[in-house]
CSV table of N, CA and C in Angstrom, one decimal:
chain,number,residue,atom,x,y,z
A,10,UNK,N,212.0,25.2,139.2
A,10,UNK,CA,211.2,25.6,138.1
A,10,UNK,C,209.8,24.9,138.2
A,11,UNK,N,208.8,25.7,138.1
A,11,UNK,CA,207.4,25.2,138.2
A,11,UNK,C,207.1,24.2,137.1
A,12,UNK,N,206.3,23.2,137.4
A,12,UNK,CA,205.9,22.3,136.5
A,12,UNK,C,204.8,22.9,135.5
A,13,UNK,N,205.1,22.7,134.2
A,13,UNK,CA,204.2,23.3,133.2
A,13,UNK,C,203.0,22.4,133.0
A,14,UNK,N,201.8,23.0,132.8
A,14,UNK,CA,200.6,22.3,132.6
A,14,UNK,C,200.2,22.4,131.1
A,15,UNK,N,199.3,21.6,130.6
A,15,UNK,CA,198.8,21.7,129.3
A,15,UNK,C,198.3,23.1,128.9
A,16,UNK,N,197.6,23.7,129.9
A,16,UNK,CA,197.0,25.0,129.7
A,16,UNK,C,198.1,26.1,129.5
A,17,UNK,N,199.3,25.9,130.1
A,17,UNK,CA,200.4,26.8,129.8
A,17,UNK,C,200.8,26.8,128.4
A,18,UNK,N,200.9,25.6,127.8
A,18,UNK,CA,201.3,25.5,126.4
A,18,UNK,C,200.2,26.0,125.5
A,19,UNK,N,199.0,25.7,125.8
A,19,UNK,CA,197.9,26.2,125.0
A,19,UNK,C,197.8,27.7,125.0
A,20,UNK,N,198.1,28.3,126.2
A,20,UNK,CA,198.0,29.8,126.3
A,20,UNK,C,199.1,30.4,125.5
A,21,UNK,N,200.3,29.9,125.6
A,21,UNK,CA,201.5,30.4,124.8
A,21,UNK,C,201.2,30.2,123.3
A,22,UNK,N,200.7,29.1,122.9
A,22,UNK,CA,200.3,28.9,121.5
A,22,UNK,C,199.3,29.9,121.0
A,23,UNK,N,198.3,30.1,121.8
A,23,UNK,CA,197.3,31.1,121.5
A,23,UNK,C,197.9,32.5,121.3
A,24,UNK,N,198.8,32.9,122.3
A,24,UNK,CA,199.4,34.2,122.2
A,24,UNK,C,200.2,34.3,120.9
A,25,UNK,N,201.0,33.3,120.6
A,25,UNK,CA,201.8,33.3,119.4
A,25,UNK,C,201.0,33.4,118.2
A,26,UNK,N,199.8,32.7,118.2
A,26,UNK,CA,198.9,32.7,117.1
A,26,UNK,C,198.4,34.1,116.8
A,27,UNK,N,197.9,34.8,117.9
A,27,UNK,CA,197.4,36.2,117.7
A,27,UNK,C,198.5,37.1,117.2
A,28,UNK,N,199.8,37.0,117.7
A,28,UNK,CA,200.9,37.8,117.2
A,28,UNK,C,201.1,37.5,115.8
A,29,UNK,N,201.1,36.2,115.4
A,29,UNK,CA,201.4,35.9,114.0
A,29,UNK,C,200.3,36.4,113.1
A,30,UNK,N,199.1,36.4,113.5
A,30,UNK,CA,198.0,36.9,112.7
A,30,UNK,C,198.2,38.4,112.5
A,31,UNK,N,198.6,39.1,113.5
A,31,UNK,CA,198.9,40.6,113.4
A,31,UNK,C,200.1,40.8,112.4
A,32,UNK,N,201.1,40.0,112.6
A,32,UNK,CA,202.3,40.2,111.7
A,32,UNK,C,201.9,39.9,110.2
A,33,UNK,N,201.1,38.8,110.0
A,33,UNK,CA,200.6,38.5,108.7
A,33,UNK,C,199.8,39.7,108.1
A,34,UNK,N,198.9,40.2,108.9
A,34,UNK,CA,198.1,41.4,108.5
A,34,UNK,C,199.1,42.5,108.1
A,35,UNK,N,200.1,42.8,108.9
A,35,UNK,CA,201.0,43.9,108.7
A,35,UNK,C,201.8,43.6,107.4
A,36,UNK,N,202.3,42.4,107.2
A,36,UNK,CA,203.1,42.1,106.0
A,36,UNK,C,202.2,42.3,104.7
A,37,UNK,N,201.0,41.8,104.8
A,37,UNK,CA,200.1,41.9,103.6
A,37,UNK,C,199.7,43.4,103.3
A,38,UNK,N,199.5,44.2,104.3
A,38,UNK,CA,199.2,45.6,104.1
A,38,UNK,C,200.4,46.3,103.5
A,39,UNK,N,201.5,46.1,104.0
A,39,UNK,CA,202.8,46.7,103.5
A,39,UNK,C,202.9,46.3,102.0
A,40,UNK,N,202.8,45.0,101.7
A,40,UNK,CA,202.9,44.5,100.3
A,40,UNK,C,201.9,45.1,99.4
A,41,UNK,N,200.7,45.3,99.9
A,41,UNK,CA,199.7,46.0,99.0
A,41,UNK,C,200.1,47.4,98.6
A,42,UNK,N,200.9,48.0,99.4
A,42,UNK,CA,201.4,49.4,99.1
A,42,UNK,C,202.8,49.3,98.5
A,43,UNK,N,203.3,48.1,98.1
A,43,UNK,CA,204.6,48.0,97.4
A,43,UNK,C,205.8,48.0,98.4
A,44,UNK,N,205.6,47.8,99.6
A,44,UNK,CA,206.7,47.8,100.6
A,44,UNK,C,207.0,46.4,101.1
A,45,UNK,N,208.2,46.1,101.4
A,45,UNK,CA,208.6,44.9,102.1
A,45,UNK,C,208.3,45.2,103.6
A,46,UNK,N,208.0,44.1,104.4
A,46,UNK,CA,207.7,44.4,105.8
A,46,UNK,C,208.8,45.2,106.5
A,47,UNK,N,210.1,44.9,106.2
A,47,UNK,CA,211.2,45.6,106.9
A,47,UNK,C,211.2,47.1,106.5
A,48,UNK,N,210.8,47.4,105.2
A,48,UNK,CA,210.7,48.8,104.8
A,48,UNK,C,209.6,49.5,105.6
A,49,UNK,N,208.5,48.9,105.8
A,49,UNK,CA,207.5,49.5,106.7
A,49,UNK,C,208.0,49.7,108.1
A,50,UNK,N,208.6,48.7,108.6
A,50,UNK,CA,209.2,48.8,110.0
A,50,UNK,C,210.2,49.9,110.1
A,51,UNK,N,211.0,50.1,109.0
A,51,UNK,CA,212.0,51.2,109.0
A,51,UNK,C,211.3,52.6,109.0
A,52,UNK,N,210.3,52.7,108.2
A,52,UNK,CA,209.5,54.0,108.1
A,52,UNK,C,208.9,54.3,109.5
A,53,UNK,N,208.3,53.3,110.1
A,53,UNK,CA,207.7,53.5,111.4
A,53,UNK,C,208.8,53.8,112.5
A,54,UNK,N,209.9,53.2,112.4
A,54,UNK,CA,211.0,53.4,113.4
A,54,UNK,C,211.5,54.9,113.2
A,55,UNK,N,211.7,55.3,112.0
A,55,UNK,CA,212.2,56.6,111.7
A,55,UNK,C,211.2,57.7,112.2
A,56,UNK,N,210.0,57.5,111.9
A,56,UNK,CA,208.9,58.4,112.3
A,56,UNK,C,208.7,58.5,113.8
A,57,UNK,N,208.8,57.3,114.4
A,57,UNK,CA,208.6,57.2,115.9
A,57,UNK,C,209.8,57.5,116.7
A,58,UNK,N,210.9,57.7,116.1
A,58,UNK,CA,212.2,58.0,116.9
A,58,UNK,C,212.1,59.4,117.5
A,59,UNK,N,212.6,59.5,118.7
A,59,UNK,CA,212.6,60.8,119.4
A,59,UNK,C,213.8,61.5,118.8
A,60,UNK,N,213.6,62.5,117.9
A,60,UNK,CA,214.6,63.2,117.2
A,60,UNK,C,214.8,62.6,115.8
A,61,UNK,N,215.9,63.0,115.2
A,61,UNK,CA,216.2,62.5,113.8
A,61,UNK,C,217.2,61.3,114.0
A,62,UNK,N,216.8,60.1,113.6
A,62,UNK,CA,217.7,59.0,113.8
A,62,UNK,C,218.8,58.9,112.7
A,63,UNK,N,219.8,58.2,113.0
A,63,UNK,CA,220.9,57.9,112.1
A,63,UNK,C,220.7,56.5,111.6
A,64,UNK,N,221.5,56.0,110.7
A,64,UNK,CA,221.4,54.6,110.3
A,64,UNK,C,221.7,53.7,111.4
A,65,UNK,N,222.7,54.1,112.3
A,65,UNK,CA,223.0,53.3,113.5
A,65,UNK,C,221.8,53.2,114.4
A,66,UNK,N,221.1,54.3,114.6
A,66,UNK,CA,219.9,54.2,115.4
A,66,UNK,C,218.9,53.3,114.9
A,67,UNK,N,218.7,53.4,113.6
A,67,UNK,CA,217.7,52.5,112.9
A,67,UNK,C,218.1,51.0,113.0
A,68,UNK,N,219.4,50.8,112.8
A,68,UNK,CA,219.9,49.4,113.0
A,68,UNK,C,219.5,48.8,114.4
A,69,UNK,N,219.8,49.7,115.4
A,69,UNK,CA,219.4,49.2,116.8
A,69,UNK,C,217.9,49.0,116.9
A,70,UNK,N,217.1,49.9,116.4
A,70,UNK,CA,215.7,49.8,116.6
A,70,UNK,C,215.1,48.6,115.8
A,71,UNK,N,215.7,48.2,114.7
A,71,UNK,CA,215.2,47.1,113.9
A,71,UNK,C,215.9,45.8,114.3
A,72,UNK,N,216.9,45.9,115.2
A,72,UNK,CA,217.8,44.8,115.6
A,72,UNK,C,218.4,44.0,114.4
A,73,UNK,N,219.1,44.9,113.6
A,73,UNK,CA,219.8,44.3,112.4
A,73,UNK,C,221.2,44.9,112.5
A,74,UNK,N,222.1,44.3,111.7
A,74,UNK,CA,223.5,44.8,111.6
A,74,UNK,C,223.5,46.1,110.9
A,75,UNK,N,224.5,46.9,111.1
A,75,UNK,CA,224.6,48.3,110.5
A,75,UNK,C,224.6,48.2,109.0
A,76,UNK,N,225.3,47.3,108.5
A,76,UNK,CA,225.4,47.2,107.0
A,76,UNK,C,224.0,46.8,106.4
A,77,UNK,N,223.2,46.0,107.1
A,77,UNK,CA,221.9,45.7,106.6
A,77,UNK,C,221.0,46.9,106.6
A,78,UNK,N,221.2,47.8,107.7
A,78,UNK,CA,220.4,49.0,107.8
A,78,UNK,C,220.8,50.0,106.6
A,79,UNK,N,222.1,50.0,106.3
A,79,UNK,CA,222.6,50.8,105.2
A,79,UNK,C,221.9,50.4,103.9
A,80,UNK,N,221.8,49.2,103.6
A,80,UNK,CA,221.2,48.7,102.4
A,80,UNK,C,219.7,49.0,102.4
A,81,UNK,N,219.1,48.8,103.5
A,81,UNK,CA,217.6,49.2,103.7
A,81,UNK,C,217.4,50.6,103.4
A,82,UNK,N,218.2,51.5,104.0
A,82,UNK,CA,218.1,52.9,103.8
A,82,UNK,C,218.3,53.3,102.4
A,83,UNK,N,219.3,52.7,101.7
A,83,UNK,CA,219.6,52.9,100.3
A,83,UNK,C,218.4,52.6,99.5
A,84,UNK,N,217.7,51.5,99.8
A,84,UNK,CA,216.5,51.2,99.0
A,84,UNK,C,215.3,52.2,99.3
A,85,UNK,N,215.2,52.6,100.5
A,85,UNK,CA,214.2,53.6,100.9
A,85,UNK,C,214.4,54.9,100.2
A,86,UNK,N,215.7,55.3,100.1
A,86,UNK,CA,216.1,56.6,99.5
A,86,UNK,C,215.8,56.5,98.0
A,87,UNK,N,216.1,55.3,97.4
A,87,UNK,CA,215.9,55.1,95.9
A,87,UNK,C,214.4,55.1,95.6
A,88,UNK,N,213.6,54.7,96.6
A,88,UNK,CA,212.1,54.6,96.4
A,88,UNK,C,211.5,56.0,96.7
A,89,UNK,N,212.3,56.9,97.1
A,89,UNK,CA,211.9,58.3,97.5
A,89,UNK,C,210.9,58.3,98.7
A,90,UNK,N,211.2,57.4,99.6
A,90,UNK,CA,210.5,57.3,100.9
A,90,UNK,C,211.2,58.0,102.0
A,91,UNK,N,212.5,58.1,101.9
A,91,UNK,CA,213.4,58.6,103.0
A,91,UNK,C,214.5,59.5,102.4
A,92,UNK,N,214.8,60.5,103.1
A,92,UNK,CA,216.0,61.4,102.7
A,92,UNK,C,217.0,61.3,103.8
A,93,UNK,N,218.3,61.4,103.4
A,93,UNK,CA,219.4,61.5,104.3
A,93,UNK,C,219.7,63.0,104.4
A,94,UNK,N,219.8,63.5,105.6
A,94,UNK,CA,220.1,65.0,105.8
A,94,UNK,C,221.5,65.0,106.6
A,95,UNK,N,222.4,65.7,106.0
A,95,UNK,CA,223.7,65.9,106.6
A,95,UNK,C,223.7,66.7,107.8
A,96,UNK,N,224.4,66.3,108.8
A,96,UNK,CA,224.5,67.1,110.1
A,96,UNK,C,225.5,68.2,109.8
A,97,UNK,N,225.1,69.4,110.1
A,97,UNK,CA,226.0,70.6,109.8
A,97,UNK,C,227.2,70.6,110.7
A,98,UNK,N,227.1,70.0,111.9
A,98,UNK,CA,228.2,70.0,112.9
A,98,UNK,C,229.2,68.9,112.5
A,99,UNK,N,228.7,67.8,111.9
A,99,UNK,CA,229.5,66.6,111.6
A,99,UNK,C,229.1,66.1,110.3
A,100,UNK,N,229.7,66.4,109.2
A,100,UNK,CA,229.3,66.0,107.8
A,100,UNK,C,229.3,64.5,107.6
A,101,UNK,N,230.0,63.8,108.4
A,101,UNK,CA,230.0,62.3,108.3
A,101,UNK,C,228.7,61.7,108.8
A,102,UNK,N,228.0,62.5,109.6
A,102,UNK,CA,226.8,62.0,110.2
A,102,UNK,C,225.6,62.5,109.4
A,103,UNK,N,224.6,61.5,109.1
A,103,UNK,CA,223.4,61.9,108.4
A,103,UNK,C,222.2,61.4,109.2
A,104,UNK,N,221.2,62.2,109.3
A,104,UNK,CA,220.0,61.9,109.9
A,104,UNK,C,219.0,61.4,108.8
A,105,UNK,N,218.0,60.6,109.2
A,105,UNK,CA,217.0,60.1,108.3
A,105,UNK,C,215.7,60.8,108.6
A,106,UNK,N,215.0,61.2,107.5
A,106,UNK,CA,213.7,61.8,107.6
A,106,UNK,C,212.8,61.2,106.5
A,107,UNK,N,211.6,61.1,106.8
A,107,UNK,CA,210.6,60.6,105.8
A,107,UNK,C,210.3,61.7,104.8
A,108,UNK,N,210.2,61.3,103.5
A,108,UNK,CA,209.7,62.2,102.5
A,108,UNK,C,208.2,62.4,102.6
A,109,UNK,N,207.6,63.3,101.8
A,109,UNK,CA,206.2,63.4,101.8
A,109,UNK,C,205.5,62.1,101.4
A,110,UNK,N,206.1,61.4,100.4
A,110,UNK,CA,205.6,60.1,99.9
A,110,UNK,C,205.7,59.1,101.1
A,111,UNK,N,206.8,59.1,101.8
A,111,UNK,CA,207.0,58.1,102.9
A,111,UNK,C,206.0,58.4,104.0
A,112,UNK,N,205.8,59.7,104.3
A,112,UNK,CA,204.8,60.1,105.3
A,112,UNK,C,203.4,59.6,104.9
A,113,UNK,N,203.0,59.8,103.6
A,113,UNK,CA,201.7,59.4,103.2
A,113,UNK,C,201.5,57.9,103.3
A,114,UNK,N,202.5,57.1,102.8
A,114,UNK,CA,202.3,55.7,102.9
A,114,UNK,C,202.3,55.2,104.3
A,115,UNK,N,203.1,55.8,105.2
A,115,UNK,CA,203.1,55.4,106.6
A,115,UNK,C,201.8,55.7,107.3
A,116,UNK,N,201.2,56.9,106.9
A,116,UNK,CA,200.0,57.3,107.5
A,116,UNK,C,198.9,56.2,107.2
A,117,UNK,N,198.9,55.8,105.9
A,117,UNK,CA,197.9,54.8,105.5
A,117,UNK,C,198.1,53.5,106.3
A,118,UNK,N,199.3,53.1,106.3
A,118,UNK,CA,199.6,51.8,107.0
A,118,UNK,C,199.3,51.9,108.5
A,119,UNK,N,199.6,53.0,109.1
A,119,UNK,CA,199.4,53.2,110.6
A,119,UNK,C,197.9,53.2,110.9
A,120,UNK,N,197.1,53.9,110.1
A,120,UNK,CA,195.6,53.9,110.3
A,120,UNK,C,195.1,52.4,110.2
A,121,UNK,N,195.5,51.7,109.2
A,121,UNK,CA,195.1,50.3,109.1
A,121,UNK,C,195.5,49.5,110.3
A,122,UNK,N,196.7,49.7,110.8
A,122,UNK,CA,197.3,48.9,111.9
A,122,UNK,C,196.5,49.2,113.2
A,123,UNK,N,196.2,50.5,113.4
A,123,UNK,CA,195.5,50.9,114.6
A,123,UNK,C,194.1,50.2,114.6
A,124,UNK,N,193.5,50.2,113.5
A,124,UNK,CA,192.2,49.5,113.4
A,124,UNK,C,192.3,48.1,113.7
A,125,UNK,N,193.3,47.4,113.2
A,125,UNK,CA,193.5,46.0,113.4
A,125,UNK,C,193.8,45.7,114.9
A,126,UNK,N,194.6,46.6,115.5
A,126,UNK,CA,195.0,46.5,116.9
A,126,UNK,C,193.7,46.7,117.8
A,127,UNK,N,192.8,47.6,117.4
A,127,UNK,CA,191.6,47.7,118.1
A,127,UNK,C,190.8,46.4,118.0
A,128,UNK,N,190.8,45.8,116.9
A,128,UNK,CA,190.0,44.5,116.7
A,128,UNK,C,190.6,43.4,117.6
A,129,UNK,N,191.9,43.3,117.7
A,129,UNK,CA,192.4,42.2,118.5
A,129,UNK,C,192.8,42.6,119.9
A,130,UNK,N,192.5,43.8,120.3
A,130,UNK,CA,192.9,44.2,121.6
A,130,UNK,C,192.3,43.4,122.8
A,131,UNK,N,191.0,43.1,122.7
A,131,UNK,CA,190.4,42.4,123.8
A,131,UNK,C,191.0,41.0,124.0
A,132,UNK,N,191.0,40.2,122.9
A,132,UNK,CA,191.6,38.8,123.1
A,132,UNK,C,193.1,38.9,123.5
A,133,UNK,N,193.8,39.9,123.0
A,133,UNK,CA,195.2,40.0,123.3
A,133,UNK,C,195.4,40.4,124.8
A,134,UNK,N,194.6,41.4,125.2
A,134,UNK,CA,194.6,41.7,126.7
A,134,UNK,C,194.3,40.6,127.6
A,135,UNK,N,193.3,39.8,127.2
A,135,UNK,CA,192.9,38.6,128.0
A,135,UNK,C,194.1,37.6,128.1
A,136,UNK,N,194.8,37.4,126.9
A,136,UNK,CA,195.9,36.5,126.9
A,136,UNK,C,197.0,37.0,127.8
A,137,UNK,N,197.3,38.3,127.7
A,137,UNK,CA,198.4,38.9,128.5
A,137,UNK,C,198.1,38.9,130.0
A,138,UNK,N,196.9,39.1,130.3
A,138,UNK,CA,196.5,39.0,131.8
A,138,UNK,C,196.7,37.6,132.3
A,139,UNK,N,196.2,36.7,131.5
A,139,UNK,CA,196.4,35.2,131.9
A,139,UNK,C,197.8,34.8,131.9
A,140,UNK,N,198.6,35.3,131.0
A,140,UNK,CA,200.1,34.9,131.0
A,140,UNK,C,200.8,35.5,132.2
A,141,UNK,N,200.3,36.7,132.7
A,141,UNK,CA,200.9,37.3,133.9
A,141,UNK,C,200.5,36.7,135.2
A,142,UNK,N,199.6,35.8,135.2
A,142,UNK,CA,199.1,35.2,136.5
A,142,UNK,C,200.0,34.1,136.9
C-alpha cells in the first residue's frame, strides 16, 4: 500500500466537503417544497428508472430495505406524489408512476439541482481529476 501524504487527506477532505455542500443544498431545496430528502430521491429514482419501477426496484435504487421503501411509497401516495399501477399480467405486482403534482415538484427540484451542479462542476471536476492521478 502506498504511503499517504498530507495532500491525499486534504484532497479527500475537500472532495467530501463539496459533496456535503451539494447534499445540504439538495436537502434544503426539498424541504422548501415540503419533501424529506428521501422523498425527493424516490421521486427522482422513479422518474429516472428505465421503465416503470416496482417498490423492490426503488428499494434497490435507494439502497434501503424493502419494507422501508414500502413505507416511503405509502407516504408518497398519501401526499399524491406517486400512484401505484397494478400490472395486468400479475395483479400482485404494482408499478410506480409520478402524479402530475409529483412531476411538477420534481421538475422544480431538478432545475435547481442542475443549476447547482453547473456551479460546482469545475471545482468538482478538478478534484476528481486530481483524485484519479
